[in-house]
Structure formats: structure tokens, C-alpha cells
Tab-separated table of C-alpha atoms in Angstrom:
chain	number	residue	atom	x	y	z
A	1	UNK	CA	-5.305	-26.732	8.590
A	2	UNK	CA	-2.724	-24.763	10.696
A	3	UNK	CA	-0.917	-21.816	10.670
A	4	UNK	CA	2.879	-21.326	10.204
A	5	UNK	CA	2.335	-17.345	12.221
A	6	UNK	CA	2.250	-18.026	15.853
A	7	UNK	CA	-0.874	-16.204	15.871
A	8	UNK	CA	-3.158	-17.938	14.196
A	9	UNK	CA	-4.213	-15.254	12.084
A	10	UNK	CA	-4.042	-15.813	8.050
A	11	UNK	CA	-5.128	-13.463	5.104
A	12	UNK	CA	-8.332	-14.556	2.772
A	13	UNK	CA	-8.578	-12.103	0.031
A	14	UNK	CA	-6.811	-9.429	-1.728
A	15	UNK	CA	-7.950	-6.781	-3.876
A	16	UNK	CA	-6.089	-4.268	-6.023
A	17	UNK	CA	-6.442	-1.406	-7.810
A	18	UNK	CA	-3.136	0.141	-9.348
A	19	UNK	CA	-1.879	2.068	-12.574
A	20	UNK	CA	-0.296	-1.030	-14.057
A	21	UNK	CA	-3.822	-3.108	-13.206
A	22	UNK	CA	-6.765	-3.473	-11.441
A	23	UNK	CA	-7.328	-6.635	-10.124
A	24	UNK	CA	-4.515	-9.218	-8.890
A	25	UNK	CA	-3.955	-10.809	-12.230
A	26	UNK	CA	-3.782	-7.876	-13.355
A	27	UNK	CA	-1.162	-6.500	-11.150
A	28	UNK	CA	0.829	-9.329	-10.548
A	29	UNK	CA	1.826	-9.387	-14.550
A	30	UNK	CA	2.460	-5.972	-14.627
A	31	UNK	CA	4.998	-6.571	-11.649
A	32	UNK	CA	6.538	-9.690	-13.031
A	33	UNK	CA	6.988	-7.400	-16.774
A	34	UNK	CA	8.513	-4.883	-14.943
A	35	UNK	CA	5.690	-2.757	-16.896
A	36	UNK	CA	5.294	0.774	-15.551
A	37	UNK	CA	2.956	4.155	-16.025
A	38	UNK	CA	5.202	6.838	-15.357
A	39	UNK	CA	4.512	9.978	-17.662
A	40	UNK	CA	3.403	13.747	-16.629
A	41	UNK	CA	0.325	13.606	-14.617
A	42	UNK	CA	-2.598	14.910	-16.413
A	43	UNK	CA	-5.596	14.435	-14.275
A	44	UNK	CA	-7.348	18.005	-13.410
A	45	UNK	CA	-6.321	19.208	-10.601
A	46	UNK	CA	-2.758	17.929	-10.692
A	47	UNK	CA	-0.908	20.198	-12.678
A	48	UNK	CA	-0.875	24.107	-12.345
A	49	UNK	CA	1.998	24.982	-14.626
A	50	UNK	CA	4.204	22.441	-13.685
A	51	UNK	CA	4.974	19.240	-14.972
A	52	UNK	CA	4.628	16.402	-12.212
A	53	UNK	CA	5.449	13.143	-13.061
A	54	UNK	CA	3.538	10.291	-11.365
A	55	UNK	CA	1.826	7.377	-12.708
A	56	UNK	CA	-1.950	7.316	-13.027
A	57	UNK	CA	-4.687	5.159	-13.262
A	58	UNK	CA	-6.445	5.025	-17.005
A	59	UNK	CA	-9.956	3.583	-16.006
A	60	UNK	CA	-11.635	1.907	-13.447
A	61	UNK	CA	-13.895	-1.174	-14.229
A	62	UNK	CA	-16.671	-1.799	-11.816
A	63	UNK	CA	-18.005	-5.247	-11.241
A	64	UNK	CA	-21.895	-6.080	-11.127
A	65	UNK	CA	-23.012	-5.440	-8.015
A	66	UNK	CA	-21.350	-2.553	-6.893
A	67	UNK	CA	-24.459	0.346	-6.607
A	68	UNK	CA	-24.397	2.830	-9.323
A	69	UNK	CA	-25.670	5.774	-7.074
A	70	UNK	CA	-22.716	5.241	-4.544
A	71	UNK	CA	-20.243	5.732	-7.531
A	72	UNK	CA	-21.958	8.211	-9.283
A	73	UNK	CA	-21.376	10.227	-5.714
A	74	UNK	CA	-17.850	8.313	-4.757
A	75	UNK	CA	-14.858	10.518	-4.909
A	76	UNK	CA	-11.445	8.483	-7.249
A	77	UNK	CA	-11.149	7.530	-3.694
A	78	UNK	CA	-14.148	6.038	-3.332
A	79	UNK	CA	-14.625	4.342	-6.388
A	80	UNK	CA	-11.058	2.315	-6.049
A	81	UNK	CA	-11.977	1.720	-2.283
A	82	UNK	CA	-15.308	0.030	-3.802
A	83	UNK	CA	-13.605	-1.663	-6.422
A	84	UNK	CA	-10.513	-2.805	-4.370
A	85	UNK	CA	-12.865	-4.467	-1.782
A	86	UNK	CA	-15.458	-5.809	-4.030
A	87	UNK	CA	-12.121	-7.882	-5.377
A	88	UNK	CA	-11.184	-9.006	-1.579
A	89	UNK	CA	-14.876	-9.565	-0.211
A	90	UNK	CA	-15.712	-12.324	-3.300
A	91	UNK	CA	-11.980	-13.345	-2.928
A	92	UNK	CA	-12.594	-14.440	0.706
A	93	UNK	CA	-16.400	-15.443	0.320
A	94	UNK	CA	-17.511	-13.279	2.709
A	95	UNK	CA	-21.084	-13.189	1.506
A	96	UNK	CA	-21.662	-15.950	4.744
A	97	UNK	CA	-20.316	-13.855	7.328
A	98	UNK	CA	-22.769	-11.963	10.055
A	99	UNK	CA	-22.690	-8.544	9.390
A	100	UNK	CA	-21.754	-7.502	13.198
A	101	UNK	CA	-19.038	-9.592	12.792
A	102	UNK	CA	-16.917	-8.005	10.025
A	103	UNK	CA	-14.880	-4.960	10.364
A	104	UNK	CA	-12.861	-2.714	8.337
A	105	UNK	CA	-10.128	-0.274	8.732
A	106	UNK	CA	-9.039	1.914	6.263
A	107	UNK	CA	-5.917	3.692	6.152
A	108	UNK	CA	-5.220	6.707	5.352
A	109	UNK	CA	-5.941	10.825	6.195
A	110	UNK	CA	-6.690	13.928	3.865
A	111	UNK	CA	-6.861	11.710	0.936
A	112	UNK	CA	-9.282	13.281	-1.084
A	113	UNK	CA	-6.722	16.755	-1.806
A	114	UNK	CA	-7.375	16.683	-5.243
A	115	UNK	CA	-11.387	16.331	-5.194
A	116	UNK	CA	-11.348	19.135	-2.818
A	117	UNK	CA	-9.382	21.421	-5.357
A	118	UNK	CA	-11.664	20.766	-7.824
A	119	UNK	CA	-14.756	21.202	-5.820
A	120	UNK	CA	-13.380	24.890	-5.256
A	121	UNK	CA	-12.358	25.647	-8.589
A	122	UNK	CA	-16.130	24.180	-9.912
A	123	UNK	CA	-18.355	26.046	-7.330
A	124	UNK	CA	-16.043	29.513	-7.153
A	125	UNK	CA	-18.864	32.193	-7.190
A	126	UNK	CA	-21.468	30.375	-7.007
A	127	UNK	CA	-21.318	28.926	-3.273
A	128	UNK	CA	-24.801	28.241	-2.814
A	129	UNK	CA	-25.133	26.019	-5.408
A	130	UNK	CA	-22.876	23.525	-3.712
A	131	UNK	CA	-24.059	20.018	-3.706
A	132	UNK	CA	-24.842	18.773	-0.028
A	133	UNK	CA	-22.839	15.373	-0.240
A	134	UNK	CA	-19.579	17.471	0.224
A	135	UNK	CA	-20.830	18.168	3.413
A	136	UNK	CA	-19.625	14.155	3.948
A	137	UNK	CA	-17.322	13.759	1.234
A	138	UNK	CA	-14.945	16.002	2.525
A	139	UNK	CA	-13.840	13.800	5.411
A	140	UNK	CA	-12.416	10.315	5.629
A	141	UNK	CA	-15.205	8.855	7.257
A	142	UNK	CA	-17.018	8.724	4.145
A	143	UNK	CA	-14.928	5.728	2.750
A	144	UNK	CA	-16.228	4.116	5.677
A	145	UNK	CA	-19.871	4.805	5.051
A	146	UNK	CA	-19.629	4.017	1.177
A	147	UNK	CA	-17.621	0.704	2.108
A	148	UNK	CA	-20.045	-0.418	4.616
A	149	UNK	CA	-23.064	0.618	2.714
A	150	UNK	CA	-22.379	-1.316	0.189
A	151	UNK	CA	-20.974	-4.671	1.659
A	152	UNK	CA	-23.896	-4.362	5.040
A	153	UNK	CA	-20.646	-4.239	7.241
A	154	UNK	CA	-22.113	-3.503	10.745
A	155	UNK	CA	-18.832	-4.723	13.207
A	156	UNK	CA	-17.081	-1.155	12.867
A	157	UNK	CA	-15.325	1.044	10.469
A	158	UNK	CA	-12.623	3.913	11.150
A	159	UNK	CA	-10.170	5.235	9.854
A	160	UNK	CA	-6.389	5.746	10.873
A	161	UNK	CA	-3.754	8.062	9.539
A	162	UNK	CA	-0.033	7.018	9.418
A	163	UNK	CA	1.081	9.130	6.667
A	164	UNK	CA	3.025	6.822	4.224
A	165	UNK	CA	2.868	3.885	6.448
A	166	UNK	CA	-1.003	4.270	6.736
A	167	UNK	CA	-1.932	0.652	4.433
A	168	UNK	CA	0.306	-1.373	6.902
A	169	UNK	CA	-0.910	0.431	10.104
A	170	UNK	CA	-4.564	-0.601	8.947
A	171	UNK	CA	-3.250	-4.361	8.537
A	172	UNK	CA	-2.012	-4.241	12.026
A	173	UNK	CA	-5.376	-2.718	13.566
A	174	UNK	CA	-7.258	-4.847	11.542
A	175	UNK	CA	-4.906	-7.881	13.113
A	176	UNK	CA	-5.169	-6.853	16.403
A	177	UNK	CA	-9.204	-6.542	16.411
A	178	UNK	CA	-9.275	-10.430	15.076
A	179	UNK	CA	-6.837	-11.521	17.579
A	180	UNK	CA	-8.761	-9.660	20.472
A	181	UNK	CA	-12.316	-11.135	19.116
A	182	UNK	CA	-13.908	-7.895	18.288
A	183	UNK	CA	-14.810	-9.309	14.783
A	184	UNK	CA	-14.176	-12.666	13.552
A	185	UNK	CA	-12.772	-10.892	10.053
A	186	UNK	CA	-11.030	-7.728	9.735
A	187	UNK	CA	-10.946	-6.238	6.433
A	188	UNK	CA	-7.512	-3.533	5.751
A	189	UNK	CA	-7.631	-1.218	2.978
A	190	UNK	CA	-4.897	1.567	2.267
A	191	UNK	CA	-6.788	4.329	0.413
A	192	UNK	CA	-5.814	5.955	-2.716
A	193	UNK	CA	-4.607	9.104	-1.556
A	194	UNK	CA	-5.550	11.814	-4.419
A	195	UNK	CA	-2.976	14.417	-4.193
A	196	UNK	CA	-3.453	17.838	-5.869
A	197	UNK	CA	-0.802	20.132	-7.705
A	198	UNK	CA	-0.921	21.894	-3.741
A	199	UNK	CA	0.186	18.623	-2.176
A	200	UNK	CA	2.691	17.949	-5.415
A	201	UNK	CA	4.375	21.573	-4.454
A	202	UNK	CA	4.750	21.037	-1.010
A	203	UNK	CA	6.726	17.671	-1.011
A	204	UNK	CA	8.739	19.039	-4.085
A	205	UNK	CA	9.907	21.539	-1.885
A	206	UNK	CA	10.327	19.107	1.065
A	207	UNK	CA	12.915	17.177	-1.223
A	208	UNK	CA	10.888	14.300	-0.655
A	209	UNK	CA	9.218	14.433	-4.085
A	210	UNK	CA	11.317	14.061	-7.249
A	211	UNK	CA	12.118	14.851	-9.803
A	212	UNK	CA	13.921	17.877	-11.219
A	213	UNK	CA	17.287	14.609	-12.593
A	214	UNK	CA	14.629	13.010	-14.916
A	215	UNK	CA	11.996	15.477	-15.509
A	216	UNK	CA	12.018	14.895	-19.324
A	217	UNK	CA	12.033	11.106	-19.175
A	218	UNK	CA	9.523	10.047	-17.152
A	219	UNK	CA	10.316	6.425	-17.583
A	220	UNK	CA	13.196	6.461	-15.526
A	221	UNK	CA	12.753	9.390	-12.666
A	222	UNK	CA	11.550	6.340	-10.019
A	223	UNK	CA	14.416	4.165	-9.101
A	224	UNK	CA	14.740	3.013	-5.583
A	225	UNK	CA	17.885	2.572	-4.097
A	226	UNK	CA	19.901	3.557	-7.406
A	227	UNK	CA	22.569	5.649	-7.148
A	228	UNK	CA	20.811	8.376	-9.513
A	229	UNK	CA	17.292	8.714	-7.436
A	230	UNK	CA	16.398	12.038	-6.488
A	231	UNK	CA	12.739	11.628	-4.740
A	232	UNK	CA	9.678	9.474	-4.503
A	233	UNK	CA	7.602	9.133	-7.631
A	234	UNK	CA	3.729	9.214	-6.972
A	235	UNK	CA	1.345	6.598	-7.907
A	236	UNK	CA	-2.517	6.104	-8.012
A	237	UNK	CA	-2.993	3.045	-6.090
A	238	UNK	CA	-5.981	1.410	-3.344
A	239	UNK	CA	-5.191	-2.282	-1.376
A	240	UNK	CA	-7.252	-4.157	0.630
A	241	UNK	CA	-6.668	-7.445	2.548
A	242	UNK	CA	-8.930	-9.732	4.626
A	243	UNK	CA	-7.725	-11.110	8.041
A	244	UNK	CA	-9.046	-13.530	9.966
A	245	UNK	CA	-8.454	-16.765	12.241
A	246	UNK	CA	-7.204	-19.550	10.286
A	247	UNK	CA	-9.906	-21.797	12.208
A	248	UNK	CA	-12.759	-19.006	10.595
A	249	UNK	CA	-11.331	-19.284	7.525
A	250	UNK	CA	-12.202	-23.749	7.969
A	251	UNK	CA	-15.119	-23.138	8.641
A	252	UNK	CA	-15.969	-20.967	5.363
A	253	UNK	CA	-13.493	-23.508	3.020
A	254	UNK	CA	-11.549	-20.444	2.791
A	255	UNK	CA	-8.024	-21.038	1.248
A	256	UNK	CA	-5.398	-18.128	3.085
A	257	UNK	CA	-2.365	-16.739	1.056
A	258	UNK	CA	-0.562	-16.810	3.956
A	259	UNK	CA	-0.358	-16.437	7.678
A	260	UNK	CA	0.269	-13.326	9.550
A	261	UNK	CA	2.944	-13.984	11.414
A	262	UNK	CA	4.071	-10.618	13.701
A	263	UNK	CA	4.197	-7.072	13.694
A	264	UNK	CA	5.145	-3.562	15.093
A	265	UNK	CA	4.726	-0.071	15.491
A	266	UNK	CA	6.767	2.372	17.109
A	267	UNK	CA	7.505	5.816	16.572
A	268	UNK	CA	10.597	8.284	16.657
A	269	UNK	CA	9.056	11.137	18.969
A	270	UNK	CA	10.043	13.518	15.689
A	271	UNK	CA	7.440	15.427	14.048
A	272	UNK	CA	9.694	15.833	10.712
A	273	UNK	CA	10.055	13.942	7.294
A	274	UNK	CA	13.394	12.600	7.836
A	275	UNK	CA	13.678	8.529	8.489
A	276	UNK	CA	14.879	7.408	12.099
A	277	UNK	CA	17.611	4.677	12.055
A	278	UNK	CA	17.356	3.370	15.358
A	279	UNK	CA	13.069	3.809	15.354
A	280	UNK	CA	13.608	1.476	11.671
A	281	UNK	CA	16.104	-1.129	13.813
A	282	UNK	CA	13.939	-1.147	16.685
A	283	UNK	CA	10.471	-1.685	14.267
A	284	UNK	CA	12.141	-4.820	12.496
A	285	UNK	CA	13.417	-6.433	15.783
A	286	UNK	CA	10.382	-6.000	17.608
A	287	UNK	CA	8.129	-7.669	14.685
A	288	UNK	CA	11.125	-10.549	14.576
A	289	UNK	CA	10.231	-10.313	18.065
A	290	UNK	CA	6.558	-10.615	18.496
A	291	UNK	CA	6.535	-13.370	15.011
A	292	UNK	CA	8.709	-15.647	17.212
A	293	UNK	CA	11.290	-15.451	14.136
A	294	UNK	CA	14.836	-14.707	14.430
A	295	UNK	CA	16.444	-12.574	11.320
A	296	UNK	CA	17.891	-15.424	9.359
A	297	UNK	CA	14.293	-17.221	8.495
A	298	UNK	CA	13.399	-13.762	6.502
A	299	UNK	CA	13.850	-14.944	2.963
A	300	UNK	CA	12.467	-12.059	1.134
A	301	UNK	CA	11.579	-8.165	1.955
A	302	UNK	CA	9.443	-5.526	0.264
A	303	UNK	CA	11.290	-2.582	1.913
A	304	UNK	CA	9.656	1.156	2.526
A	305	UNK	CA	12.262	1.851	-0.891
A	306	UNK	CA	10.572	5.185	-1.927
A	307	UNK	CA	13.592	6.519	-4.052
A	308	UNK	CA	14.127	9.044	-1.200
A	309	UNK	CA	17.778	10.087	-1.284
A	310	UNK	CA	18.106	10.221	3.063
A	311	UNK	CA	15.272	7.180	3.496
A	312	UNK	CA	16.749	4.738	1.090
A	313	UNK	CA	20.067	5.011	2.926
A	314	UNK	CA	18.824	4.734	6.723
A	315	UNK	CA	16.458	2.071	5.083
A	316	UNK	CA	19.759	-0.458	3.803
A	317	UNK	CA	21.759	0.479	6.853
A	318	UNK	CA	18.760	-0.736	8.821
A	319	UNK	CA	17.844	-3.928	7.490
A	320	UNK	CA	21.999	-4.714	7.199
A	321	UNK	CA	22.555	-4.363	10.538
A	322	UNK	CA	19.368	-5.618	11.801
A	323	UNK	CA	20.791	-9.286	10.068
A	324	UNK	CA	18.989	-8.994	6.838
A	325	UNK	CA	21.199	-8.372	4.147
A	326	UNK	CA	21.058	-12.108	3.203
A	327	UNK	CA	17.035	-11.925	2.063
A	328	UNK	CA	16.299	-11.209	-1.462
A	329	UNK	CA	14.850	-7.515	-1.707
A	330	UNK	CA	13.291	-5.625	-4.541
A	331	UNK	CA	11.117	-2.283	-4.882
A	332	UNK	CA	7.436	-2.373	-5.692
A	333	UNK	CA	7.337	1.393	-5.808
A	334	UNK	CA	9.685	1.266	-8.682
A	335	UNK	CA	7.188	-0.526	-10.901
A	336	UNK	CA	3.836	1.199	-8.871
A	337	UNK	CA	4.797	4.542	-7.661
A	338	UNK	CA	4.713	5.560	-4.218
A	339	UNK	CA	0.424	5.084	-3.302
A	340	UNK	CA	1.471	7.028	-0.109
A	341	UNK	CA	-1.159	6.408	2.264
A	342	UNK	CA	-2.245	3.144	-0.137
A	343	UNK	CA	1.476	1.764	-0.315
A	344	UNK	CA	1.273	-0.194	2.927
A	345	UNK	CA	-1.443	-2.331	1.760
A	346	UNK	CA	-0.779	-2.611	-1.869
A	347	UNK	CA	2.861	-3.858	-0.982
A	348	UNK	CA	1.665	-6.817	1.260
A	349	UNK	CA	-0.309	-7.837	-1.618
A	350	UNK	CA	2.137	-7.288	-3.824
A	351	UNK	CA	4.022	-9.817	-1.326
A	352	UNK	CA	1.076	-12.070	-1.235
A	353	UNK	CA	1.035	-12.711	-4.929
A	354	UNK	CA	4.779	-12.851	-4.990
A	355	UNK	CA	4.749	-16.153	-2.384
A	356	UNK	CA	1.748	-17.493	-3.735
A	357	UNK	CA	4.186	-17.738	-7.544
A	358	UNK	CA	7.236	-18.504	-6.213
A	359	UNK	CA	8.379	-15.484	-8.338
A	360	UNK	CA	10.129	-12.206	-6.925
A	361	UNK	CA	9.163	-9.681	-9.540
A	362	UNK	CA	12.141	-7.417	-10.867
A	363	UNK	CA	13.238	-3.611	-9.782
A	364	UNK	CA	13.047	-1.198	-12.568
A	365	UNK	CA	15.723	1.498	-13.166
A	366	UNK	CA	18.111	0.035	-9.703
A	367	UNK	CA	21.115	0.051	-12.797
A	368	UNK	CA	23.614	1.375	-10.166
A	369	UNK	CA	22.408	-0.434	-6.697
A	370	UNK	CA	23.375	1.634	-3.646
A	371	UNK	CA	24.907	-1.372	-2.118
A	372	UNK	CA	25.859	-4.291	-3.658
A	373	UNK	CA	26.381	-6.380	-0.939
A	374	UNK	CA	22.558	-6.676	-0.586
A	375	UNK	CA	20.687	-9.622	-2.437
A	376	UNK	CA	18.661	-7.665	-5.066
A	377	UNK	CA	16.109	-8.782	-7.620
A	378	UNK	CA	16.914	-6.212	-10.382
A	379	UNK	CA	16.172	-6.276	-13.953
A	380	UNK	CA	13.992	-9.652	-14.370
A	381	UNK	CA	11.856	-12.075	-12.467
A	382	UNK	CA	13.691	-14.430	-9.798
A	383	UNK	CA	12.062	-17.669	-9.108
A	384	UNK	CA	12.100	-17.923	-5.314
A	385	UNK	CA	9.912	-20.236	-2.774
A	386	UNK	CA	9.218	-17.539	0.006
A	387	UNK	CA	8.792	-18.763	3.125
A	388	UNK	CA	9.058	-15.930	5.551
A	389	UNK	CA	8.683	-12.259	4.450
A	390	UNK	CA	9.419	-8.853	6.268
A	391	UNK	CA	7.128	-6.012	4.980
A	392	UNK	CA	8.475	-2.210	5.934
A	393	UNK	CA	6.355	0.891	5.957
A	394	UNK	CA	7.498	4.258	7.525
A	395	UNK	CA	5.323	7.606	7.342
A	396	UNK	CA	6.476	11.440	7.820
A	397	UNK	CA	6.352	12.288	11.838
A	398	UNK	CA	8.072	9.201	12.961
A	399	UNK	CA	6.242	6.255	12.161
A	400	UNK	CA	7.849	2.839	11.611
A	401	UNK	CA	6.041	-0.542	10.831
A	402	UNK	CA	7.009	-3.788	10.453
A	403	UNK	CA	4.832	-6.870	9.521
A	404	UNK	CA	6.186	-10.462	9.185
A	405	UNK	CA	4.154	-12.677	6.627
A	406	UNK	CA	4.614	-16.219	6.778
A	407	UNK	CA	4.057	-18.717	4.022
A	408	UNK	CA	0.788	-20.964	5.108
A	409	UNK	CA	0.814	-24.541	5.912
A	410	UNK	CA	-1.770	-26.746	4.962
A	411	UNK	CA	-2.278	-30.354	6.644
């Protein structure tokens, strides 16, 4: 075996949870369909006289072998963390692995907003009869503890928080601790951030959020990089991806998706929402960079493309004069939803399943693309062999990351 990334470094396993599907068969048919969950939110603690549109997910299946006591105590957090991972861990047959040397970052801060509502609305007035586990549930860290409770991880486990780009942040820790030889695998999750009607308000108000254009049809209020978006569209979503050395993954008979082949992260030195041109420019050129790749081998990219009216803009006039307007591009978040702190992640798997088909899937509602000149996937499938992908993720306060996935030579 060898790698096509100059790294060494390949992925193992994915796992998925999503409102169009859990699972990766799941989600990859929903994605070639084009086949969507948009409608008002109606989860409690989502809605306080408003009407927020966002897609959500219907049910959650848990697999044998996941502990009933850490779900019956899991946050909607939690339980897609458990589920998403259970999917990569049997993916990548990790079973074999020593404990100490596994690790697992998980991306994402705050992301339990909406269980934290509804913990204050349940125990208002009657304080001392709140249950003890919120004294851990409350904080990140427990995603950590329930994840490596369940799977014996005993490498490490933390958390990061990168705002919207949190998922791919966690795939370049998790990368960087294989390549250094903390842990021989690195597992990266992007957690499903649960946003309450508090959250909802605030990037309303932000302009980030839409949206007031579409509010009664649902169906067609998320449309990256169309002419008529007016704001991200939220969606329930949790992604998880193993990394390790392509020579670890021999040794196990462990088939990679594909290798990882560079990456970056930089930041604008701006505390505010808006998108940085030249931080984008200097995120994709640096990840060209450190993947030994020049612009012109990128045959595909699963852009940031939230259906932000100022990001979508910087976003094309980045990747066009950064020597990319050549690769085919479409917009995951236009069939998912924006995951937020989850999107990172989900997209790279989203990318994963995407190379390992030979199929781009389509870009719903881009009926009026914001520049044409751009090689889009729009309204159905495109059969495409990728061979070198470019995977953007930017959060609020300046972050911009870039990874480079390679397709994954076998000899």
C-alpha cells in the first residue's frame, strides 16, 4: 500500500448522523437525490413564537452495543456523538487497537444550548430537585467522557472550539497527533451543536441566519451561492472520521477512503462574523502548500457555501483567484443545513463518499448561480473520478481552514 498525501496519513472510517440519514448509506443517497428536511423547527426548545426554519433529525437508531445507561443520560449531543462513532469505530475495526493508543478530538463549544434551555424551563422552582449529572452535562467535556466510556479510549480526549469551522479544526488536531506519534489513530468528530430559540435570535439578528425571503416555503430558504439567499439554514448534524498512518492501517487490513493530503489554519486577528478575503486566500495556499499540490490538481471542492449573503461572495472571489475556478464545486449545506460546529466533519465525509462513487452529488435551489464562470454541480448528480479535493471551513472570529484530501493509491 502507499499513500497519494505526502504525509502518509489516510482516513479508516466514517460515521454520520444527519437529517437526511444516519449512517453513510444513508446519507450518501440522500445527497445524490438531492433529498432535503427543511420545514419549521419543532423540537422544544427551538421555537418561542417564532417560526425558525432548519432541518431536523426524526429519530436516532442505536446499534447493539452502545450502553443503554449512557443514552438514557446523553444529551441529542451525546446520543449522535455515540451513534456517529459507533459507525466509524466498526468502520475502521478498531476493536484491535490498544486503548492508550487511540485518541479523539471532538469539535465543537457550547453545543448543548438547547438542553440547557430546557433544563431551566423543567427545574424552574424547584432547584433542588435538579438531577446531579448536569453538574457534567453542562460542559463539553462530557462528550469526551461518554465517547471514551464507551469505546475504553484511554490515549486522550479534548475538545476544541472553532465556531463553524470546529469539525475540520478537529480533523487537523486529530492529523497532527498521528503524524507527531502521540496515538497511532486519531478519531475527529464535529458535534451536533443543539441550538436553542436564544441562539436562533441572536444570529437572526446578526444577518447571518436566514430567512425572513422564504419564510413560508421552507423548501427553498437554503440555497448557497444563488442569487436569492438571504442566510444560513440550520441543520442537525454529528461527523466523525478516523485517521491514522497508512502503514497502521496494513497492519489492521484496513481499507482508507483516502489519504490526507495537507492542511491549514490561520486566522484574521478579527473578533467579528464577517469572512476575511485575504485570511480565505492565504488558508487555501498554505494547505496547497503544505499537500505539496499546486492549484490545478484540485478537481473538486466542498466550499464553506453557507448561503451567507457577504461569505458566499468573499468565498467565490477566494477560490477564483486562488486558481480554482476550474474544479467542480457544489454545496452540501444546501441538501444538510449548516451543522455549525458539526459541518466541518460531516462535509469531509460527505467528500469521502463522493470520491469513493465517482459521483458529485447535486446543489439544491443554486437556480440563479452567483457566478457562472465557476464549474458547478447544480440540479443532478455528476459522475466525476476525484482525485484531489480541497475542503473549506471558516468560523465567526476569524478562523479559516483548509484540508486537501487526496484519492488513495493502492499497490
Amino acid at each position: 500500500m502507499r499513500s497519494s498525501g505526502r504525509h502518509n496519513l489516510v482516513i479508516t472510517g466514517v460515521g454520520v448522523v444527519s437529517a437526511v440519514g444516519q449512517g453513510k448509506e444513508a446519507f450518501v443517497s440522500s445527497l445524490m437525490e438531492g433529498r432535503h428536511a427543511f420545514n419549521i423547527m419543532t423540537r422544544p426548545g427551538r421555537q418561542n413564537g417564532t417560526s425558525y426554519i432548519g432541518a431536523q433529525i426524526e429519530s436516532l437508531t442505536f446499534p447493539e452495543g452502545l450502553s443503554k445507561r449512557l443514552l438514557r443520560s446523553a444529551s441529542l449531543s451525546g446520543q449522535a456523538m455515540l451513534a456517529s462513532l459507533h459507525e466509524a469505530w466498526s468502520d475502521a475495526s478498531l476493536d484491535g487497537v490498544p486503548s492508550e493508543r487511540v485518541g479523539l478530538v471532538i469539535g465543537g463549544s457550547n453545543v448543548q444550548q438547547r438542553e440547557q434551555i430546557e433544563v431551566y424551563r423543567r427545574y424552574d422552582g424547584r432547584l433542588p430537585y435538579l438531577t446531579p449529572t448536569y453538574g457534567l452535562s453542562f460542559m463539553d467535556t462530557d462528550l469526551c467522557g461518554l465517547c471514551t466510556e464507551q469505546f475504553g479510549i484511554q490515549g486522550f480526549a479534548y475538545t476544541v472550539g472553532g465556531a463553524s469551522a470546529s469539525g475540520q479544526l478537529a480533523v487537523i488536531r486529530a492529523a497532527e497527533a498521528v503524524l507527531s506519534g502521540q496515538v497511532d489513530v486519531c478519531i475527529a468528530a464535529g458535534a451536533l451543536m443543539d441550538i436553542s430559540y436564544w441562539e436562533c435570535q441572536a444570529l437572526r439578528a446578526l444577518g447571518a441566519m436566514g430567512s425572513d425571503r422564504f419564510a413560508d416555503k421552507p423548501d427553498e430558504a437554503c440555497r448557497p451561492f444563488d442569487r436569492e439567499r438571504d442566510g444560513f439554514i440550520y441543520g442537525e448534524a454529528c461527523g466523525v472520521v478516523v485517521i491514522e498512518k497508512a502503514s497502521s492501517a496494513e497492519r489492521r487490513n484496513a481499507k482508507p477512503y483516502a489519504a490526507v493530503a495537507g492542511w491549514a489554519l490561520g486566522m484574521d486577528g478579527n473578533r467579528n462574523p464577517n469572512p476575511s478575503y485575504e485570511g480565505e486566500c492565504r488558508a487555501i495556499s498554505r494547505a496547497l502548500e503544505h499537500s505539496g499540490l499546486q492549484a490545478e490538481a484540485i478537481d473538486y471542492v466542498n466550499p464553506h457555501g453557507t448561503g451567507s449573503p457577504i461569505g458566499d461572495e468573499t468565498e467565490l472571489r477566494a477560490l477564483r483567484d486562488s486558481g480554482l475556478s476550474h474544479a467542480y464545486l457544489n454545496a452540501t449545506k444546501s441538501i444538510t443545513g449548516h451543522g455549525l460546529t458539526a459541518a466541518g466533519a460531516v462535509e469531509i465525509v460527505a467528500t469521502l463518499l463522493q470520491m469513493q462513487q465517482s459521483r458529485l452529488h447535486p446543489s439544491r435551489n443554486l437556480l440563479d448561480p452567483m457566478d457562472d464562470s465557476f464549474k458547478w454541480v447544480r440540479d443532478r448528480p455528476v459522475h466525476h473520478e476525484i482525485g484531489h479535493a480541497l475542503n473549506l471551513s471558516m468560523g465567526f472570529g476569524g478562523i479559516n481552514t483548509a484540508i486537501c484530501i487526496s484519492r488513495y493509491e493502492e499497490t
